[in-house]
Short mmCIF file of C-alpha atoms in Angstrom, two decimals:
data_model
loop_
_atom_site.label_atom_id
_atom_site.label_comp_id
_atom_site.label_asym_id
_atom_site.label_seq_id
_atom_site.Cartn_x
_atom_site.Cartn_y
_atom_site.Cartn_z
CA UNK L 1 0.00 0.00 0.00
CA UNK L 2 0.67 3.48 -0.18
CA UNK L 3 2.86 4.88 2.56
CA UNK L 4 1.40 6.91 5.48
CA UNK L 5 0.58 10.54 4.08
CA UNK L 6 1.26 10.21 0.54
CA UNK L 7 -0.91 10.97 -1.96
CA UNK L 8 -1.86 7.82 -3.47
CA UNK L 9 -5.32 6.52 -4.61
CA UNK L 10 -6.02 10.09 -5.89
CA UNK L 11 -7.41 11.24 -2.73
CA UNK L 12 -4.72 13.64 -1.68
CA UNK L 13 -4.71 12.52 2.11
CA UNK L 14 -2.81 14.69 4.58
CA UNK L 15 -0.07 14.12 6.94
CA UNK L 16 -0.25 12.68 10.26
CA UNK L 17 1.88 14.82 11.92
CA UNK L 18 0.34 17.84 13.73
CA UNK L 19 0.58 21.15 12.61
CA UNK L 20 2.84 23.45 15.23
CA UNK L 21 0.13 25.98 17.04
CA UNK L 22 1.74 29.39 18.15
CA UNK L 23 1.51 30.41 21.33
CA UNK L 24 -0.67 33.74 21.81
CA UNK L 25 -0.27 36.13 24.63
CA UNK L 26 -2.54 38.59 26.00
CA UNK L 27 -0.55 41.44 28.35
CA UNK L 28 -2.67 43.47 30.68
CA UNK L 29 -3.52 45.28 34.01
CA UNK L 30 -6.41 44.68 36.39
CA UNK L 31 -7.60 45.87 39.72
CA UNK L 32 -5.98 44.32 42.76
CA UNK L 33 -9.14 43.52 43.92
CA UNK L 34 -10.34 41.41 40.64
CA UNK L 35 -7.76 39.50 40.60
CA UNK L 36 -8.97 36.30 41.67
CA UNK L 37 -12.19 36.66 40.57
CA UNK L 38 -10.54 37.18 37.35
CA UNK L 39 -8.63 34.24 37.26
CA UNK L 40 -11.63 31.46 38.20
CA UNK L 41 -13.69 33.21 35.46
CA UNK L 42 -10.58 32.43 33.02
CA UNK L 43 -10.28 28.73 34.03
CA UNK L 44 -13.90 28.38 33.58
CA UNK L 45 -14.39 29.79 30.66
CA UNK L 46 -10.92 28.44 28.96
CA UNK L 47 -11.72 24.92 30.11
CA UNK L 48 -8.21 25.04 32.08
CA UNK L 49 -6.51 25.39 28.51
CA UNK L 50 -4.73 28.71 29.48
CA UNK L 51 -2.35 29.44 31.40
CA UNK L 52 -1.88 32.49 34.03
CA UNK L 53 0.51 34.61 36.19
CA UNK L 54 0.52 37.77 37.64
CA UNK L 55 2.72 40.25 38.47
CA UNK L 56 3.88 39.86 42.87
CA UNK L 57 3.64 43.34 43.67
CA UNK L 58 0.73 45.98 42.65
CA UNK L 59 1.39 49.67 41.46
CA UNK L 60 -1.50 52.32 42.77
CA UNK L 61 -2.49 54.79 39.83
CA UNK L 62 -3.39 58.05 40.60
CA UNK L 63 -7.39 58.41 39.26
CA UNK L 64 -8.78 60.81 36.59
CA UNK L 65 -12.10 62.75 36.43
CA UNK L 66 -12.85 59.58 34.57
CA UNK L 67 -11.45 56.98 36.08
CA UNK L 68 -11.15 56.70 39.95
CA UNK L 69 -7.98 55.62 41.45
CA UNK L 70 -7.28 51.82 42.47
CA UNK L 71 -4.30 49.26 42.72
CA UNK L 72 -3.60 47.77 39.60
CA UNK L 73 -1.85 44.38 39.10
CA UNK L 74 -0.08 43.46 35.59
CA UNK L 75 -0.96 39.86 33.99
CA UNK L 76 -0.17 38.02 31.10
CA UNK L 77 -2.55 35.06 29.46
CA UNK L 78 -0.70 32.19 27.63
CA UNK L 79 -3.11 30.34 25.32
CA UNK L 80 -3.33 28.80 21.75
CA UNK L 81 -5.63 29.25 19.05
CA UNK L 82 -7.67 32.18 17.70
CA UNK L 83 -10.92 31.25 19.47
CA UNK L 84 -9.35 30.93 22.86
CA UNK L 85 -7.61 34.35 22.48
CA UNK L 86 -11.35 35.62 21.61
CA UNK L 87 -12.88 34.11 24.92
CA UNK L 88 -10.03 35.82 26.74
CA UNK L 89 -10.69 39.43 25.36
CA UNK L 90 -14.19 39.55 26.16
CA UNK L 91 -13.47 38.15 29.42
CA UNK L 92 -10.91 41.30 29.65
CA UNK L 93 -13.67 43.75 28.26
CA UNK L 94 -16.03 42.27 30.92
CA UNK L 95 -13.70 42.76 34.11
CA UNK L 96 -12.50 46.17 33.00
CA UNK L 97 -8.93 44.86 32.69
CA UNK L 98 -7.08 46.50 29.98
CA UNK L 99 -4.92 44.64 27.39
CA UNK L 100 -1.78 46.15 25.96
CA UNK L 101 -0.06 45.22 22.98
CA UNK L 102 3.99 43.75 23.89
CA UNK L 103 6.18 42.63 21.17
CA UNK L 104 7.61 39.73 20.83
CA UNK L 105 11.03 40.41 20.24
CA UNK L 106 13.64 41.66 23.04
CA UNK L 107 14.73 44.49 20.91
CA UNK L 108 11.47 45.78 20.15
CA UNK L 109 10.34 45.50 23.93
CA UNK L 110 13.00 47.81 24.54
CA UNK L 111 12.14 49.99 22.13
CA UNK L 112 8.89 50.37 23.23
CA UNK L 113 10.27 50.87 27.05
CA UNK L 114 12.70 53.76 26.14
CA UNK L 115 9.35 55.64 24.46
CA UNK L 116 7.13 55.12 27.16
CA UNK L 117 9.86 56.21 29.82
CA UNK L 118 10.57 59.56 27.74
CA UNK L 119 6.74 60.16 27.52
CA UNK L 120 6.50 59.85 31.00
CA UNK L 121 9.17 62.53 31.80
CA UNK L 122 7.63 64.51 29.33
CA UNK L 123 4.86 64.35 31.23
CA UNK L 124 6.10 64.54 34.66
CA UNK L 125 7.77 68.08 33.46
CA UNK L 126 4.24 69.25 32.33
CA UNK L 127 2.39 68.45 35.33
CA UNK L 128 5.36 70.07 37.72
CA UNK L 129 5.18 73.23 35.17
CA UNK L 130 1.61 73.31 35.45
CA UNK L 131 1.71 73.18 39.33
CA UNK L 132 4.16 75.73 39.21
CA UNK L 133 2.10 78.06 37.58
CA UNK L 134 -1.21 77.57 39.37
CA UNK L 135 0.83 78.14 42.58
CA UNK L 136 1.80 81.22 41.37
CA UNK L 137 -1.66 82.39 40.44
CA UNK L 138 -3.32 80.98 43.09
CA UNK L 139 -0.62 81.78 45.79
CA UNK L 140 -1.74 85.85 45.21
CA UNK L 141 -5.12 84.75 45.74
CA UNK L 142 -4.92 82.56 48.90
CA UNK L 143 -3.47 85.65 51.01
CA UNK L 144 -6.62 87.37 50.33
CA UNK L 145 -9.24 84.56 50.55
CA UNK L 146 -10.43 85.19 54.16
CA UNK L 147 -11.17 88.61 53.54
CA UNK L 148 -13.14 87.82 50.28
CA UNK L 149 -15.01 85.19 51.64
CA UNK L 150 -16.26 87.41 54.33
CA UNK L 151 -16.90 89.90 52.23
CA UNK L 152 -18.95 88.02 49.93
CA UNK L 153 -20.68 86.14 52.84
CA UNK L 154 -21.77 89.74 54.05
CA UNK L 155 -22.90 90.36 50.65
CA UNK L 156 -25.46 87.51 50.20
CA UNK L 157 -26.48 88.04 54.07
CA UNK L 158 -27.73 91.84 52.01
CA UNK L 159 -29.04 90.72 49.53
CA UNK L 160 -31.32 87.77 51.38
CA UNK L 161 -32.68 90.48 53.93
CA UNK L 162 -33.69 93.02 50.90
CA UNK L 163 -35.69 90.06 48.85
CA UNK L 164 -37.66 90.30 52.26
CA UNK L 165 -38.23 93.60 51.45
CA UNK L 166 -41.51 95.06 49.95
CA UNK L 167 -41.64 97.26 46.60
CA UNK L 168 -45.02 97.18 45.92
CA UNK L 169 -45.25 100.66 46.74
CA UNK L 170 -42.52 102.38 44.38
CA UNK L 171 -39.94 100.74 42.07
CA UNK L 172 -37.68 103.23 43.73
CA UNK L 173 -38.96 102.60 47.68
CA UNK L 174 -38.79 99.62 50.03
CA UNK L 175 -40.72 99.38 52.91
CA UNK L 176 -39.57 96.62 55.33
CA UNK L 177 -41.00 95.98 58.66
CA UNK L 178 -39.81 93.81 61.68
CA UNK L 179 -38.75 93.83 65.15
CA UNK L 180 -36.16 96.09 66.86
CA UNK L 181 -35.04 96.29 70.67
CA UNK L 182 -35.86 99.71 72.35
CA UNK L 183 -32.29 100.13 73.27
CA UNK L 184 -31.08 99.58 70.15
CA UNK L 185 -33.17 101.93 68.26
CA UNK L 186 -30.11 104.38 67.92
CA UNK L 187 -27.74 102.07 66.64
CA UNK L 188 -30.24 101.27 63.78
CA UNK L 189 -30.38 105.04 63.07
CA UNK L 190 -26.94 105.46 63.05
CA UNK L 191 -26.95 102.43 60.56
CA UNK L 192 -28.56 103.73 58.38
CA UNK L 193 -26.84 107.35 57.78
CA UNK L 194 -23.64 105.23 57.48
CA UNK L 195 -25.43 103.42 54.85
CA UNK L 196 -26.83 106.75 53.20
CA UNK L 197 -23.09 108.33 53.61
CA UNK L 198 -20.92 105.16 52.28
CA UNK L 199 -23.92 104.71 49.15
CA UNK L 200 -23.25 108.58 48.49
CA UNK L 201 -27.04 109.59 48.04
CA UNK L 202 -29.08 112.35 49.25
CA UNK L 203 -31.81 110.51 50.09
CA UNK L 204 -31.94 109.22 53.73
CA UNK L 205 -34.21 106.23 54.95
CA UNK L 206 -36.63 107.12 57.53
CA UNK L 207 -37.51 104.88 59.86
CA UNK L 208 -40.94 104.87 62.31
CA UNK L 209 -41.93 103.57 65.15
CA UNK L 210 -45.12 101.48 64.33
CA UNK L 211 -47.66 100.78 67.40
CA UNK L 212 -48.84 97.65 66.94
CA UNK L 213 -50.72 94.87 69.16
CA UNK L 214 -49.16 92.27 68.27
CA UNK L 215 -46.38 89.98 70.56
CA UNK L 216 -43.23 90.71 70.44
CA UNK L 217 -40.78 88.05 70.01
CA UNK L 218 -38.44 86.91 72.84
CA UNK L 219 -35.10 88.22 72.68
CA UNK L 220 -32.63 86.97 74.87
CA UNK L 221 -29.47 88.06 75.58
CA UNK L 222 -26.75 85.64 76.12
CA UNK L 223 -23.03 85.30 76.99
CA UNK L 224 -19.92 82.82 76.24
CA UNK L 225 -21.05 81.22 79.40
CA UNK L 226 -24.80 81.25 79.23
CA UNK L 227 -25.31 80.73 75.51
CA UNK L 228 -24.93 76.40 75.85
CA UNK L 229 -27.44 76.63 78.77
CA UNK L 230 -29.66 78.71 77.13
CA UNK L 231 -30.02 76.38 73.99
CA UNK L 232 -30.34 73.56 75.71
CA UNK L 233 -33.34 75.22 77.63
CA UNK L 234 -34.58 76.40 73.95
CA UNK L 235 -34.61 72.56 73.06
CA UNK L 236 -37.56 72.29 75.64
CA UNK L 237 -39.19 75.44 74.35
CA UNK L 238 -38.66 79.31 74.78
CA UNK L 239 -40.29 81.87 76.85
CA UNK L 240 -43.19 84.14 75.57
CA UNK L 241 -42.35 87.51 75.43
CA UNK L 242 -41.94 89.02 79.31
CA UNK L 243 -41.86 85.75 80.88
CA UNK L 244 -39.76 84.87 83.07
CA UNK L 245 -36.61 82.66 81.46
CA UNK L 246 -36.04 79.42 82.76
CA UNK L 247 -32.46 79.09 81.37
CA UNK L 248 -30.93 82.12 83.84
CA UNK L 249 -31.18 79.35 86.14
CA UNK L 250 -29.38 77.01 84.30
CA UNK L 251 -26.13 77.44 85.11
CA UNK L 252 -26.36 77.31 89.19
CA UNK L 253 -28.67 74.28 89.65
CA UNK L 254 -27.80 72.33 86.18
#
């Protein structure tokens, strides 16, 4: 008979001998934290046919608007065949691990090292520029920041008290109305000249004294020592206007 793989008989038969199957490598990174979930998933879905390994020691990257910073591991995936190599990538796409493409060769490995070290220098020196300069701008700034915080804070605390005011009457008049202490009644004048002087108008605000029977509300004075008492006696309730307040005791029997 014919001998084994020839092609006698006019059938062209093939060889015996098995074709050589290349050895495909997938390169990437993955969370620290995936890891081993990462690796059961692979010998599942591989059918044991591929082989892992991992790098000892995890690098943390610094996280983006983007992305959010985590420990990353690095990981390579020896298989064969095209259909293996497929499996693997969607596995990769499915555990957010992402692949990077390593030559083969020595040489061209470190190639490819010498590029990405000089990009990352390049990019060190424009992130330490670029800290550099915002220091600068911001380092004028930061001397003045507790003034211009107050300021504006004083600002909205105007501009909330005149929305309570009322200009129904004149697009150029507010009328506001609201509680005052007799003994401050001055100060409030005075108040408001500074206002008229430091606005720089010649029209003054009036104010009145409106007789009303309505309750006051309870004002009550307080001090670095009596102000805790007198909130925790608020918690219980507060005093009607004249009424005796329960919190001056407070601090002797508490």
């Amino acid at each position: 008979g014919p001998p084994l793989g020839g092609g006698g008989g006019g059938g062209g038969g093939r060889s015996l001998m098995a074709e050589p199957r290349v050895v495909r490598i997938t390169w990437g990174v993955i969370d620290a934290d995936k890891r081993e979930a990462f690796e059961r998933l692979l010998f599942r879905a591989t059918r044991g046919n591929a082989i892992f390994t991992v790098s000892e020691k995890s690098e943390f990257f610094q996280g983006t608007s983007e992305v959010p910073a985590s420990t990353k591991m690095a990981f390579a995936v020896f298989c064969s065949g095209a259909a293996v190599e497929d499996k693997i990538s969607k596995l990769c796409q499915s555990m957010d691990a992402r692949k990077y493409q390593v030559p083969r060769s020595k040489s061209e490995q470190l190639r490819q090292l010498e590029e990405i070290e000089r990009e990352l220098r390049d990019h060190n020196a424009v992130t330490q520029s670029a800290e550099r300069r915002q220091c600068q701008l911001l380092g004028k700034l930061a001397g003045n920041m507790l003034a211009s915080e107050t300021r504006v804070l004083k600002e909205k605390a105007v501009y909330a008290t005149m929305n309570l005011f009322n200009s129904a009457v004149s697009n150029k008049t507010v009328v506001a109305e609201g509680w005052v202490p007799v003994a401050e009644l001055p100060a409030v004048r005075a108040a408001l000249q500074r206002g008229m002087r430091s606005a720089r108008t010649s029209t003054s605000s009036a104010m009145h004294v409106v007789q009303t029977e309505a309750t006051p509300p309870t004002l009550i004075k307080t001090n670095k020592l009596t102000e805790s008492f007198q909130a925790l006696n608020d918690a219980y309730g507060t005093a009607r206007y004249l009424e005796l307040n329960p919190g001056t005791f407070y601090p002797v029997t508490y």
